[in-house]
Amino acid sequence: MGRNFQSGVRLRPVDLARRHGLSTQAVRNYEEAGILPAAERTAQGYRVYTPLHAAALRAFVALLPGHGHGTAAAVMRAVHQGPADEVFRLVDESHAQLLEDRGTLRAVEAALGGLTASGGPERGWDGGGGPDAGGALVGPLARRLGVRPATLRKWERAGLVRPSRDPGTGYRVYDAAAVRDALMVRQLRRGGYPLGQIAPLMDRVREAGGVEPLAGVLEDWRGRLAARGRALLSGAAELEAYLRERERGAGS
């Protein structure tokens, strides 16, 4: 009945599903989505899978933790559509993203370390707003950071820095937390990071309540990056095994 039967081993959808804790419908959906190669049909119309399909499913499941569903599915579709260049490009993009994320983490650690080492912006500087101002005004803060006031306003529009407003004058007032945020943004911008990548970090700082409590957040971040790196290796091993299985099948 064709190349899918040449191994002599026939598998039902349920046979593939049980091995990975999936439903039989999920297996059928994966086939229809091109994640698995097309299955042959019996005379009665039932799908018949082979060890090649089992290898494809193992590869896809192994790719998921490191690449995510969208990229893992795209990789498998590229395997079945050819040529292999698209497969390797997609895999390379995930590795490049992991490397970029590691660089971002290092920059964040350096930025936080700089703030901690200097005692934070709260000490030794009244913000230039006077004893009753309760924070820094935009001009003095911009001069301290070495940026233009317009840059601080741009950061505010991007949600990176959140000054309050003086009820009497309407002037922007940066409290200790806002000054800290501005210092972090400046350091990350000097490191070449765009505003869009900085925004999620600032959310983490605010959720943690300051710089010091972020040690646990950074450690968790580092652990998740390590897990992703390990998952990329595992996924690559299963993908290579599947590619070799296909090559053997094509040559027989």
Short mmCIF file of N, CA and C in Angstrom, two decimals, residues 125 138-148 151-152 155 161 174 178-187 190:
data_model
loop_
_atom_site.label_atom_id
_atom_site.label_comp_id
_atom_site.label_asym_id
_atom_site.label_seq_id
_atom_site.Cartn_x
_atom_site.Cartn_y
_atom_site.Cartn_z
N TRP A 125 21.34 62.37 47.13
CA TRP A 125 20.87 63.26 46.07
C TRP A 125 19.42 63.58 46.32
N VAL A 138 12.15 67.16 36.22
CA VAL A 138 12.64 66.58 34.98
C VAL A 138 13.99 67.16 34.57
N GLY A 139 14.19 68.46 34.73
CA GLY A 139 15.44 69.08 34.30
C GLY A 139 16.65 68.57 35.06
N PRO A 140 16.64 68.66 36.40
CA PRO A 140 17.78 68.14 37.16
C PRO A 140 18.02 66.65 36.94
N LEU A 141 16.96 65.87 36.84
CA LEU A 141 17.14 64.44 36.62
C LEU A 141 17.75 64.18 35.25
N ALA A 142 17.31 64.90 34.24
CA ALA A 142 17.88 64.73 32.90
C ALA A 142 19.35 65.07 32.90
N ARG A 143 19.73 66.14 33.60
CA ARG A 143 21.15 66.52 33.66
C ARG A 143 21.96 65.45 34.37
N ARG A 144 21.41 64.89 35.44
CA ARG A 144 22.14 63.84 36.15
C ARG A 144 22.36 62.62 35.27
N LEU A 145 21.36 62.28 34.47
CA LEU A 145 21.45 61.10 33.62
C LEU A 145 22.24 61.37 32.34
N GLY A 146 22.44 62.64 32.01
CA GLY A 146 23.13 62.95 30.77
C GLY A 146 22.24 62.77 29.55
N VAL A 147 20.94 63.00 29.73
CA VAL A 147 20.01 62.90 28.61
C VAL A 147 19.20 64.19 28.54
N ARG A 148 18.42 64.32 27.49
CA ARG A 148 17.56 65.48 27.35
C ARG A 148 16.24 65.25 28.08
N THR A 151 13.94 63.07 26.25
CA THR A 151 14.18 61.63 26.34
C THR A 151 13.44 61.03 27.51
N LEU A 152 13.45 61.72 28.65
CA LEU A 152 12.70 61.24 29.81
C LEU A 152 11.20 61.18 29.51
N TRP A 155 10.56 58.10 27.46
CA TRP A 155 10.55 56.91 28.31
C TRP A 155 9.23 56.80 29.07
N VAL A 161 9.23 54.77 32.70
CA VAL A 161 9.38 55.62 33.88
C VAL A 161 8.02 56.25 34.16
N TYR A 174 9.69 63.05 39.98
CA TYR A 174 10.21 61.68 39.99
C TYR A 174 10.59 61.31 41.41
N ALA A 178 10.97 56.14 40.71
CA ALA A 178 11.03 56.61 39.32
C ALA A 178 12.46 56.96 38.92
N VAL A 179 13.22 57.52 39.87
CA VAL A 179 14.64 57.82 39.59
C VAL A 179 15.40 56.52 39.36
N ARG A 180 15.14 55.53 40.19
CA ARG A 180 15.77 54.22 40.00
C ARG A 180 15.45 53.66 38.63
N ASP A 181 14.18 53.74 38.24
CA ASP A 181 13.79 53.23 36.93
C ASP A 181 14.51 53.97 35.81
N ALA A 182 14.61 55.29 35.95
CA ALA A 182 15.28 56.08 34.92
C ALA A 182 16.75 55.70 34.80
N LEU A 183 17.40 55.45 35.94
CA LEU A 183 18.81 55.03 35.91
C LEU A 183 18.97 53.68 35.21
N MET A 184 18.06 52.76 35.51
CA MET A 184 18.12 51.45 34.87
C MET A 184 17.92 51.56 33.36
N VAL A 185 16.94 52.35 32.96
CA VAL A 185 16.66 52.51 31.53
C VAL A 185 17.87 53.11 30.82
N ARG A 186 18.49 54.10 31.44
CA ARG A 186 19.67 54.71 30.82
C ARG A 186 20.77 53.69 30.62
N GLN A 187 21.03 52.86 31.62
CA GLN A 187 22.10 51.87 31.50
C GLN A 187 21.79 50.83 30.42
N ARG A 190 22.17 52.40 26.99
CA ARG A 190 23.59 52.48 26.63
C ARG A 190 24.13 51.13 26.17
#
